[in-house]
PDB file of C-alpha atoms and ligand atoms in Angstrom:
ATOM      1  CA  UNK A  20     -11.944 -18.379 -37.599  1.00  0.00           C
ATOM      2  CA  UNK A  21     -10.123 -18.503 -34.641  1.00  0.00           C
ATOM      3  CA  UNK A  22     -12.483 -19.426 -31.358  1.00  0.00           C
ATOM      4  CA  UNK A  23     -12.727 -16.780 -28.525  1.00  0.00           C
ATOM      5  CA  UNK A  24     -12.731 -17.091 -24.834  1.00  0.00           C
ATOM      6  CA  UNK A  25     -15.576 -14.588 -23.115  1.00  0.00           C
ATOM      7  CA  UNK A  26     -12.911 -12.755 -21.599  1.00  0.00           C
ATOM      8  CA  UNK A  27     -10.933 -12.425 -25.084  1.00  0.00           C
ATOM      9  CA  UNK A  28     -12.065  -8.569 -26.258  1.00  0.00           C
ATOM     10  CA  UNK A  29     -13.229  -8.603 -29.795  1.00  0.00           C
ATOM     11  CA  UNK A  30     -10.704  -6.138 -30.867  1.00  0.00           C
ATOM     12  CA  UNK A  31      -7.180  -6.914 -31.349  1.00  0.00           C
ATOM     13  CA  UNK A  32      -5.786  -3.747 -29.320  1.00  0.00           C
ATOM     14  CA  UNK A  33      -2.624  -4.354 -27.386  1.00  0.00           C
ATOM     15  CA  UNK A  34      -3.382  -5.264 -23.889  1.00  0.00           C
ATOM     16  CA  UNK A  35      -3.466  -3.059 -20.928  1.00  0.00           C
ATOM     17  CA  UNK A  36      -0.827  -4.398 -19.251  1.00  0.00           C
ATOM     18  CA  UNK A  37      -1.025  -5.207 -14.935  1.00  0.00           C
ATOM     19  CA  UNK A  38       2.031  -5.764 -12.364  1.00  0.00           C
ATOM     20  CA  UNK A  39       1.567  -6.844  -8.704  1.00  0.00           C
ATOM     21  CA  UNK A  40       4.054  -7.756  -6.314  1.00  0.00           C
ATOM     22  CA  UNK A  41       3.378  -9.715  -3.088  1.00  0.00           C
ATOM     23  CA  UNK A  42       6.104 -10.653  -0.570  1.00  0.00           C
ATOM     24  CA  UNK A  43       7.722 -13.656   0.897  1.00  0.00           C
ATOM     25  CA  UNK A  44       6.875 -14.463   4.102  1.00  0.00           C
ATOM     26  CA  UNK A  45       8.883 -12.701   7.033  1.00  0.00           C
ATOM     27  CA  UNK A  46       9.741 -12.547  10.731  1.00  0.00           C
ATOM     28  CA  UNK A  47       9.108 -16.448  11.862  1.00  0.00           C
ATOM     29  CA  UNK A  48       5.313 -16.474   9.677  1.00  0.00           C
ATOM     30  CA  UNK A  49       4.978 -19.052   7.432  1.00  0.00           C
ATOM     31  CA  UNK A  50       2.568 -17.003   4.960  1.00  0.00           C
ATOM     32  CA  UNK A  51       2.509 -13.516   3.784  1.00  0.00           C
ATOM     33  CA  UNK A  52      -1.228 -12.279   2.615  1.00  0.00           C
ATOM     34  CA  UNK A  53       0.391  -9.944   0.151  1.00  0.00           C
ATOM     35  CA  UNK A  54       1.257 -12.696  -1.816  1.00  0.00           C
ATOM     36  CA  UNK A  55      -1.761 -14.668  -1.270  1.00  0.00           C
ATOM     37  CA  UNK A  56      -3.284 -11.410  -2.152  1.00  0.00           C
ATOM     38  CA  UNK A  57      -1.667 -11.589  -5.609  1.00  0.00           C
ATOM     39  CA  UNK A  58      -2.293 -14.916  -6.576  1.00  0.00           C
ATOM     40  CA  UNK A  59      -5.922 -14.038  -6.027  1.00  0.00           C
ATOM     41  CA  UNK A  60      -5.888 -11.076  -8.380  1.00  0.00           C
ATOM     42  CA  UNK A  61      -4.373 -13.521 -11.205  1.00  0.00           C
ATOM     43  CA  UNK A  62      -6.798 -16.676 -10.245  1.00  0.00           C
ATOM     44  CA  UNK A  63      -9.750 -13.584 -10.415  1.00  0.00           C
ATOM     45  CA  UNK A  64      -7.905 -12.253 -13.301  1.00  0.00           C
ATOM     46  CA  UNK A  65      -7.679 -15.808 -15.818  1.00  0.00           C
ATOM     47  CA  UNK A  66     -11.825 -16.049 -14.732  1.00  0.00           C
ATOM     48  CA  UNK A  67     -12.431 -12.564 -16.550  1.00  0.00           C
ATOM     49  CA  UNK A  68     -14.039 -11.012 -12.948  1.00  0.00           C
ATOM     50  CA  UNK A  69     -12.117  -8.203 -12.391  1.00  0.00           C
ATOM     51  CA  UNK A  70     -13.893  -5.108 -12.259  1.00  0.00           C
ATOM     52  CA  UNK A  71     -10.592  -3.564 -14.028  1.00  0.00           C
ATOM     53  CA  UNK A  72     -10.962  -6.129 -16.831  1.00  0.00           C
ATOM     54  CA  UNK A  73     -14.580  -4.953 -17.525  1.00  0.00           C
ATOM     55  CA  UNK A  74     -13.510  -1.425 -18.000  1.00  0.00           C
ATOM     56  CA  UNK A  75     -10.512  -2.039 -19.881  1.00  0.00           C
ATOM     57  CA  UNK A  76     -12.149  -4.409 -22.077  1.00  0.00           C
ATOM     58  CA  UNK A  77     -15.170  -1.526 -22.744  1.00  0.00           C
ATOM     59  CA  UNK A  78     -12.485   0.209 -24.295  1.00  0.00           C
ATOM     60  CA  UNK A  79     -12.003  -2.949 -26.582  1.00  0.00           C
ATOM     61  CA  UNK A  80      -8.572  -3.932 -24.902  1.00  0.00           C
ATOM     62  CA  UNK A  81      -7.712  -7.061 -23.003  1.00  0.00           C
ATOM     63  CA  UNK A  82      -6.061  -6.602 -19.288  1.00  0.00           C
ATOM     64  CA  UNK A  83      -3.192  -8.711 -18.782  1.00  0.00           C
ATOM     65  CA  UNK A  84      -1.942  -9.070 -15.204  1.00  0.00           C
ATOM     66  CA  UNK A  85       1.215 -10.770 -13.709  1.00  0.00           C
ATOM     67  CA  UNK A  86       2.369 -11.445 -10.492  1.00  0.00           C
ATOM     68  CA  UNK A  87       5.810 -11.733  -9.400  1.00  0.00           C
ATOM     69  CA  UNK A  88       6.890 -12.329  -5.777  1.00  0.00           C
ATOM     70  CA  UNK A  89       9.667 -10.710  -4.033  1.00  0.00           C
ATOM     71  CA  UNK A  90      11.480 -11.575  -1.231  1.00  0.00           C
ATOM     72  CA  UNK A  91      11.563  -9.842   2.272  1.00  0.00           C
ATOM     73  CA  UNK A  92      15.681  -8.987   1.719  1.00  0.00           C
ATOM     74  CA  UNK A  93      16.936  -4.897   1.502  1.00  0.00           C
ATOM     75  CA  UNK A  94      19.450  -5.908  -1.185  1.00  0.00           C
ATOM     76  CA  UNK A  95      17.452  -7.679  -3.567  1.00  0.00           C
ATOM     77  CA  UNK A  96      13.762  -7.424  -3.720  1.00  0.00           C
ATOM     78  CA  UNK A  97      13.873  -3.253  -5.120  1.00  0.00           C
ATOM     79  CA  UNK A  98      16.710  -4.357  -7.755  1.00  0.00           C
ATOM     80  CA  UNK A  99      14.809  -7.850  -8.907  1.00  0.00           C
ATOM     81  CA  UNK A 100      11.853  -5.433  -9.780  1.00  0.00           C
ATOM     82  CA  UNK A 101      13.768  -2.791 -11.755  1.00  0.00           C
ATOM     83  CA  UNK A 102      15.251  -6.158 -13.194  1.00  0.00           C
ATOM     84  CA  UNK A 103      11.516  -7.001 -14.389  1.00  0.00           C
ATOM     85  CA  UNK A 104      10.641  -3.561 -15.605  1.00  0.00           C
ATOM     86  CA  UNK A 105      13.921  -3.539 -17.539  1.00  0.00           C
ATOM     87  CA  UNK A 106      13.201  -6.754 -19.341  1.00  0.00           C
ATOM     88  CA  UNK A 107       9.775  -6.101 -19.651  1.00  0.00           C
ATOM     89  CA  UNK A 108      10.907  -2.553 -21.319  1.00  0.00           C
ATOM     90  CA  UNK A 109      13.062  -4.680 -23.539  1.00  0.00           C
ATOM     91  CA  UNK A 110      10.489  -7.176 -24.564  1.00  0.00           C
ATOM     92  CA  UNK A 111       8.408  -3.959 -25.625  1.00  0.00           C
ATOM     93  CA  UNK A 112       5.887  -5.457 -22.417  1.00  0.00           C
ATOM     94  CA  UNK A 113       6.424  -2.380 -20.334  1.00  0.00           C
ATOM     95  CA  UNK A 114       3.009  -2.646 -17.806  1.00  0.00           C
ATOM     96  CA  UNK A 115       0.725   0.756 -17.639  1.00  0.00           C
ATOM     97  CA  UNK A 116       0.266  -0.300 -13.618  1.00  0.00           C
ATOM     98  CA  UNK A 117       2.512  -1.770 -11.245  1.00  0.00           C
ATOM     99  CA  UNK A 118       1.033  -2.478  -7.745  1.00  0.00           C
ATOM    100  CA  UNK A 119       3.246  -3.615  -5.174  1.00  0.00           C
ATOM    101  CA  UNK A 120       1.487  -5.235  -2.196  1.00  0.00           C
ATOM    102  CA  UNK A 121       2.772  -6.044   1.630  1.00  0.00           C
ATOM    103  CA  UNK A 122       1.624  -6.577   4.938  1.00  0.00           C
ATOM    104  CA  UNK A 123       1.499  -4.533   7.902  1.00  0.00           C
ATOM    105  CA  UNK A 124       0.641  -6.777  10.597  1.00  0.00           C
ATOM    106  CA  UNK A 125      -1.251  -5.173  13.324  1.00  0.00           C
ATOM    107  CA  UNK A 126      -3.500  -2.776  11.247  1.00  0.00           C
ATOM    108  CA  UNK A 127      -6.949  -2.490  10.440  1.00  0.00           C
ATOM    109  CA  UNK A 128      -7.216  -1.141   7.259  1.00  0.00           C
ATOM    110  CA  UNK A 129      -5.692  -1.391   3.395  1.00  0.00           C
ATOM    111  CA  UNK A 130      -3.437   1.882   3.295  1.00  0.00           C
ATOM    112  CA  UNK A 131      -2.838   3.393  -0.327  1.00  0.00           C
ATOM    113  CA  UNK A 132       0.747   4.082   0.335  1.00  0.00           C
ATOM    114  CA  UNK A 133       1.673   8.272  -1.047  1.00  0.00           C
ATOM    115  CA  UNK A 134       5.534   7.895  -0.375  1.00  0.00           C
ATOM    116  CA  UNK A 135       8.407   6.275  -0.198  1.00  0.00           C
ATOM    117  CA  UNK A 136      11.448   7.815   1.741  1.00  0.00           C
ATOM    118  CA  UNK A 137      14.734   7.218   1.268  1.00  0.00           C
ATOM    119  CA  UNK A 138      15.535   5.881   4.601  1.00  0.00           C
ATOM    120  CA  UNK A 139      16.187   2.187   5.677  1.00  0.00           C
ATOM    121  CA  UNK A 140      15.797   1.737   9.259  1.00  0.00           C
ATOM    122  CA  UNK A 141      14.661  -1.912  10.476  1.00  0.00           C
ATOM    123  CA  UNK A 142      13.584  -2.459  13.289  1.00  0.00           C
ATOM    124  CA  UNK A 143      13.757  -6.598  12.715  1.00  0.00           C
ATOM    125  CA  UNK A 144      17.044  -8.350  10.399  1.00  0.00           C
ATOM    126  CA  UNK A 145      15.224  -9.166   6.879  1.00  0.00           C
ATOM    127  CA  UNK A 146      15.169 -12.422   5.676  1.00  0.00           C
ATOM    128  CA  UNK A 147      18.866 -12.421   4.919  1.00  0.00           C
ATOM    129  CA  UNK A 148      20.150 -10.978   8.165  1.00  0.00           C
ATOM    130  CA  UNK A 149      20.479  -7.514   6.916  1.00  0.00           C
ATOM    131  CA  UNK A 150      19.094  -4.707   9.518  1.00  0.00           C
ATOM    132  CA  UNK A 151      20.686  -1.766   8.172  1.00  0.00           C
ATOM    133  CA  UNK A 152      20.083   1.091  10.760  1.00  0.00           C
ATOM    134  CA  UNK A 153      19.711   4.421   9.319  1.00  0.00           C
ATOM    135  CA  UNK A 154      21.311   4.000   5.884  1.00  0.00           C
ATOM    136  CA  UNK A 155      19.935   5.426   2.467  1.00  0.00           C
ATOM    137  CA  UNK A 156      17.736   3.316   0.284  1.00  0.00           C
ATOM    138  CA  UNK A 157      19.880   5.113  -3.048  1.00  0.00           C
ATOM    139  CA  UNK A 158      22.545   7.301  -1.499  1.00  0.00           C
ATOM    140  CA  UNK A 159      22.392   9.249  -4.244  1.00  0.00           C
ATOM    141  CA  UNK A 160      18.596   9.448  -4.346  1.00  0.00           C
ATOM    142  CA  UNK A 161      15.933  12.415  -3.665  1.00  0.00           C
ATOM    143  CA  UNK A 162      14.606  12.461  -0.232  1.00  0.00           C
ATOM    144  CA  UNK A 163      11.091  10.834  -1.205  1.00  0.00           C
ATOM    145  CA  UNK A 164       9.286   9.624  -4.373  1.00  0.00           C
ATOM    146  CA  UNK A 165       5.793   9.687  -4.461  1.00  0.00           C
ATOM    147  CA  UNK A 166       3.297   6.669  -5.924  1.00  0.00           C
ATOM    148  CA  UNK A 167       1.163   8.019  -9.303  1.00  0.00           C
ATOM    149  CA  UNK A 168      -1.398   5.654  -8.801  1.00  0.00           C
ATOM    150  CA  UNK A 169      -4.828   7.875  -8.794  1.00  0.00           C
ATOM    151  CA  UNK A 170      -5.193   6.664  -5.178  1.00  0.00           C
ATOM    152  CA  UNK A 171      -7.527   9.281  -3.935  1.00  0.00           C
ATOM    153  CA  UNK A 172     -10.464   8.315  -6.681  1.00  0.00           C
ATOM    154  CA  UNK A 173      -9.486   4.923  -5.313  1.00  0.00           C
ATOM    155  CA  UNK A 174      -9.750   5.656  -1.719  1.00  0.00           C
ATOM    156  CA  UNK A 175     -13.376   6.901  -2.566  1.00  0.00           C
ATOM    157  CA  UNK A 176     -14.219   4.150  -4.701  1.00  0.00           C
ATOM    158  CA  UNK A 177     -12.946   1.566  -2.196  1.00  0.00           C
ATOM    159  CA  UNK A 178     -14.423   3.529   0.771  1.00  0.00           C
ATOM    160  CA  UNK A 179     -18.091   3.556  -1.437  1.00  0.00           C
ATOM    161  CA  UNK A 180     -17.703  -0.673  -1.069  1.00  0.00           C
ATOM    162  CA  UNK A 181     -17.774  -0.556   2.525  1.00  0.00           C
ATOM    163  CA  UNK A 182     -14.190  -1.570   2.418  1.00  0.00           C
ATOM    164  CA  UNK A 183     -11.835   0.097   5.516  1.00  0.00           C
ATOM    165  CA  UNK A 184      -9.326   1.828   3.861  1.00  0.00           C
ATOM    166  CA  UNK A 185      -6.743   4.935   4.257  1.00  0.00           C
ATOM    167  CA  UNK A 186      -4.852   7.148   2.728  1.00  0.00           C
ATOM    168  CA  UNK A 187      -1.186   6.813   4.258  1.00  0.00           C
ATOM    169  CA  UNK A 188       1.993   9.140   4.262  1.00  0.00           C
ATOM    170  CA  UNK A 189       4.204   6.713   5.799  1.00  0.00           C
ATOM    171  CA  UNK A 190       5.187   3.017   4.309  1.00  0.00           C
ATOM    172  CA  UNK A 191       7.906   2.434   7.233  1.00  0.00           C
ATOM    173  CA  UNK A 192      11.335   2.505   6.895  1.00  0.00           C
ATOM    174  CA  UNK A 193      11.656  -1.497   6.266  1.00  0.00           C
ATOM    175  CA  UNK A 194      11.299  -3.685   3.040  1.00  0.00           C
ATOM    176  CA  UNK A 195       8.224  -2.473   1.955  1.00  0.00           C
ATOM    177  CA  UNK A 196       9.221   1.362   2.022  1.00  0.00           C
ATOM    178  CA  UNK A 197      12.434  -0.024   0.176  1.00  0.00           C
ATOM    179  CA  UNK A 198      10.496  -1.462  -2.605  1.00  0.00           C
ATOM    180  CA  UNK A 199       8.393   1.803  -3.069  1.00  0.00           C
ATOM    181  CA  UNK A 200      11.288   4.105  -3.229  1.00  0.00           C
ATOM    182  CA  UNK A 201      13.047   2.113  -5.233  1.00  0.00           C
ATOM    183  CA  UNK A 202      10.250   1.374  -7.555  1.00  0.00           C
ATOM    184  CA  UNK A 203       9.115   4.981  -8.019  1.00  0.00           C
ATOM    185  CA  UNK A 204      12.960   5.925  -8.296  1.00  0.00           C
ATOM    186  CA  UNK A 205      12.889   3.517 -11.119  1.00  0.00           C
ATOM    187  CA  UNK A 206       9.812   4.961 -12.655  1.00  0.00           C
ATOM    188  CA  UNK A 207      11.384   8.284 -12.740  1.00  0.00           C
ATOM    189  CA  UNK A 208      14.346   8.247 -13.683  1.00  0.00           C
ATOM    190  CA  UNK A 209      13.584   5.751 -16.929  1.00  0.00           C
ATOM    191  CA  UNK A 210      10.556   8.253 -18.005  1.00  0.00           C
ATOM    192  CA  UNK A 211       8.051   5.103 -17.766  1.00  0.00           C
ATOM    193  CA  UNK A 212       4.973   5.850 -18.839  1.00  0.00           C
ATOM    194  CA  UNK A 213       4.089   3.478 -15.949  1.00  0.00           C
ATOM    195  CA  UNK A 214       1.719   4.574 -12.521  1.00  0.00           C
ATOM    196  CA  UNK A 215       3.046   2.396  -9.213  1.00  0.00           C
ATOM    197  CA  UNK A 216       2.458   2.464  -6.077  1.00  0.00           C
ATOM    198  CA  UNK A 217       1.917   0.349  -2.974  1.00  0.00           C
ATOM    199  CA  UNK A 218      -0.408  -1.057  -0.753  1.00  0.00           C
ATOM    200  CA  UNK A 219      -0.202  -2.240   2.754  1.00  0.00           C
ATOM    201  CA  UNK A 220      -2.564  -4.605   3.987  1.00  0.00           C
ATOM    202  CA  UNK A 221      -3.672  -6.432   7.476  1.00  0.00           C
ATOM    203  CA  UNK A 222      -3.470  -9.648   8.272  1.00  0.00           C
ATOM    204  CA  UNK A 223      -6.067 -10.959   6.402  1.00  0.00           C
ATOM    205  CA  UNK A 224      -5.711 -14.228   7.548  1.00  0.00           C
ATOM    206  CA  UNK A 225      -6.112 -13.218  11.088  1.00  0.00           C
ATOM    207  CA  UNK A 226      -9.122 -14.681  12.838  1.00  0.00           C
ATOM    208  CA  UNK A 227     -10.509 -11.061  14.076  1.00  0.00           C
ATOM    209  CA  UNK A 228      -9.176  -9.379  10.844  1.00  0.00           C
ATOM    210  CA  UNK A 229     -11.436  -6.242   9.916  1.00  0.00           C
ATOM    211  CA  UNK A 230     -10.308  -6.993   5.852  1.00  0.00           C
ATOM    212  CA  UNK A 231     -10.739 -10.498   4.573  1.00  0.00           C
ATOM    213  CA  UNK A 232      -9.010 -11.581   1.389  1.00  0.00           C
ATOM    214  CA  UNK A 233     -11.578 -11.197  -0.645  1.00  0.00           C
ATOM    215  CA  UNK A 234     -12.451  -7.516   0.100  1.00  0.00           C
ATOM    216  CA  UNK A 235      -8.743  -6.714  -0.012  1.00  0.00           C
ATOM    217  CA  UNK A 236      -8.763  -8.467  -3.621  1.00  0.00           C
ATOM    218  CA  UNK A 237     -11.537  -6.075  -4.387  1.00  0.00           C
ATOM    219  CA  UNK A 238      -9.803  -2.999  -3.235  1.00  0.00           C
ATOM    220  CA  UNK A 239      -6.598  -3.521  -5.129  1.00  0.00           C
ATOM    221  CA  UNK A 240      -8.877  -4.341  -8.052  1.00  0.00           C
ATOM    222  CA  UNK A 241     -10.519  -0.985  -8.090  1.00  0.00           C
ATOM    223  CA  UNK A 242      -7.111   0.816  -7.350  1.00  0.00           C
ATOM    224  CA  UNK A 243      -6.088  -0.799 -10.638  1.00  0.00           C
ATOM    225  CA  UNK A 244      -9.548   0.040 -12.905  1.00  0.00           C
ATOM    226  CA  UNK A 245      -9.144   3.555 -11.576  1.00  0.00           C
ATOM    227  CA  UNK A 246      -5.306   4.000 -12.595  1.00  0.00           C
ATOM    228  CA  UNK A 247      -5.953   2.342 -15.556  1.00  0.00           C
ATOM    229  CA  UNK A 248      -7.914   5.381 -16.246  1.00  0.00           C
ATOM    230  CA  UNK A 249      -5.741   8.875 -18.303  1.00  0.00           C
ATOM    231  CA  UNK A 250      -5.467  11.950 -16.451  1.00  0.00           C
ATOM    232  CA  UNK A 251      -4.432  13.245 -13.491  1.00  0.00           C
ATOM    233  CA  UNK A 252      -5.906  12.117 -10.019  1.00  0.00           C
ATOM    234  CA  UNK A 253      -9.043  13.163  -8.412  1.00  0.00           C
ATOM    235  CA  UNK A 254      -8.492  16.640  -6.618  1.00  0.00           C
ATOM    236  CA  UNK A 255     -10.488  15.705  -2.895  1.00  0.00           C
ATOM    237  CA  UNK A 256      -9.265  16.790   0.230  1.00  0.00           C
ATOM    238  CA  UNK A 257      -7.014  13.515   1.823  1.00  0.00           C
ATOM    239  CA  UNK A 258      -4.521  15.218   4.190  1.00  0.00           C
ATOM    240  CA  UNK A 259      -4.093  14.824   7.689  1.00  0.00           C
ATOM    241  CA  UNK A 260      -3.683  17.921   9.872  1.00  0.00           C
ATOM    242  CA  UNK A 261      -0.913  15.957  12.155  1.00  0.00           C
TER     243      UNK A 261
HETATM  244  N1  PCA B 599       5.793  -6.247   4.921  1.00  0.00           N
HETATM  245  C1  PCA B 599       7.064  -5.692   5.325  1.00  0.00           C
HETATM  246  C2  PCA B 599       8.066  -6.275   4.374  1.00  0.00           C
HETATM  247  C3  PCA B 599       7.390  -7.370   3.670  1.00  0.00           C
HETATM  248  C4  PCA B 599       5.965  -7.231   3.995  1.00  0.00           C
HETATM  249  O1  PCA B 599       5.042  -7.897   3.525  1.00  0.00           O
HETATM  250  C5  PCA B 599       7.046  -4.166   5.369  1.00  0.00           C
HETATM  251  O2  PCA B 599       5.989  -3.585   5.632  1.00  0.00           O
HETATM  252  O3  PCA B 599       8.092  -3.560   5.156  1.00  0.00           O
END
């Protein structure tokens, strides 16, 4: 009989399959916590304590989660994802969740990211120089595509833990907002059966940061146990009146 790990379900259901994305680091840092971020989801991930792995495997299925950075360049880091999902698609390994993760120094809070617009307008050069001003993210692209992640029962499940955390309408107009669109754009137009999204974090390295690592490691967890979840998202009020 072949020997088990603990965190090997008993069933042999194919695995609920996990994406997350960190970044590179950018303007002059020498880390980026998104990534950091993601390498502690997979360290969490190969010890079985995710609270996403406990209610995936309840349903008798094992969660498998990658990682895959990308870096902080306009022309590359949206089209070395769809690259992924396209070979993933291939490989019949298409993932059921894809979280991408960045940083937005300067904030206080993790911000489930609604949209992505189809604008790029930087307000620094990228790590290859590129500061495109006003320019489409797909020129011949919708307006704005919109995350499927069930981010409001997130929000309230991440709220519940004492965690700060917000709804947001904007992702910026730089790399981040880039990978979004173009993620979501992806999503759409190949009929995935696949929920993304993206979350911004703080600097949770920061000495007077109100989110350390390991509560932002929580957060993203729960955003991934809820979307792992069928149906639509929970219907709560989440709006802002301006
Ligand atoms: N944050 C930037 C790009 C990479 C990152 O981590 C952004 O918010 O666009």
């Amino acid at each position: 009989m072949p020997t088990q790990t603990p965190h090997e379900p008993a069933s042999a259901s194919a695995p609920r399959r996990v994406l997350i994305t960190g970044f590179a680091p950018f303007d002059g840092a020498d880390r980026n916590p998104s990534w950091d971020l993601a390498e502690q989801l997979a360290t969490r991930a190969a010890a079985g304590e995710l609270v996403a792995q406990s209610e995936a495997e309840s349903s008798g299925a094992a969660l498998e989660l990658q990682t895959m950075l990308l870096p902080v360049e306009f022309e590359t880091a949206g089209a070395l994802l769809c690259t992924r999902l396209e070979e993933l698609t291939r490989a019949g390994e298409m993932p059921e969740v894809v979280v991408a993760l960045g940083l937005a120094g300067g904030t206080d809070a993790v911000a489930l990211e609604r949209v992505g617009i189809n604008l790029r307008d930087a307000r620094i050069p990228d790590n290859a120089g590129s500061q495109p001003v006003d320019e489409p993210v797909r020129a011949d692209g919708d307006g704005a595509r919109f995350a499927t992640l069930r981010l409001k029962a997130a929000h309230a499940r991440i709220a519940a833990a004492g965690i700060p955390v917000r709804l947001s309408l904007s992702a910026g107009t730089f790399v981040c907002n880039d990978v979004l669109y173009t993620l979501m754009d992806h999503l759409s137009r190949t009929g995935a059966d696949t929920r993304g999204g993206f979350v911004h974090v703080p600097d949770l390295h920061a000495e007077q940061t109100s989110v350390s690592l390991q509560q932002a490691v929580h957060a993203v967890d729960l955003l991934i146990a809820e979307s792992l979840h069928a149906g639509p998202d929970t219907a709560i009020p989440g709006g802002t009146l301006h």
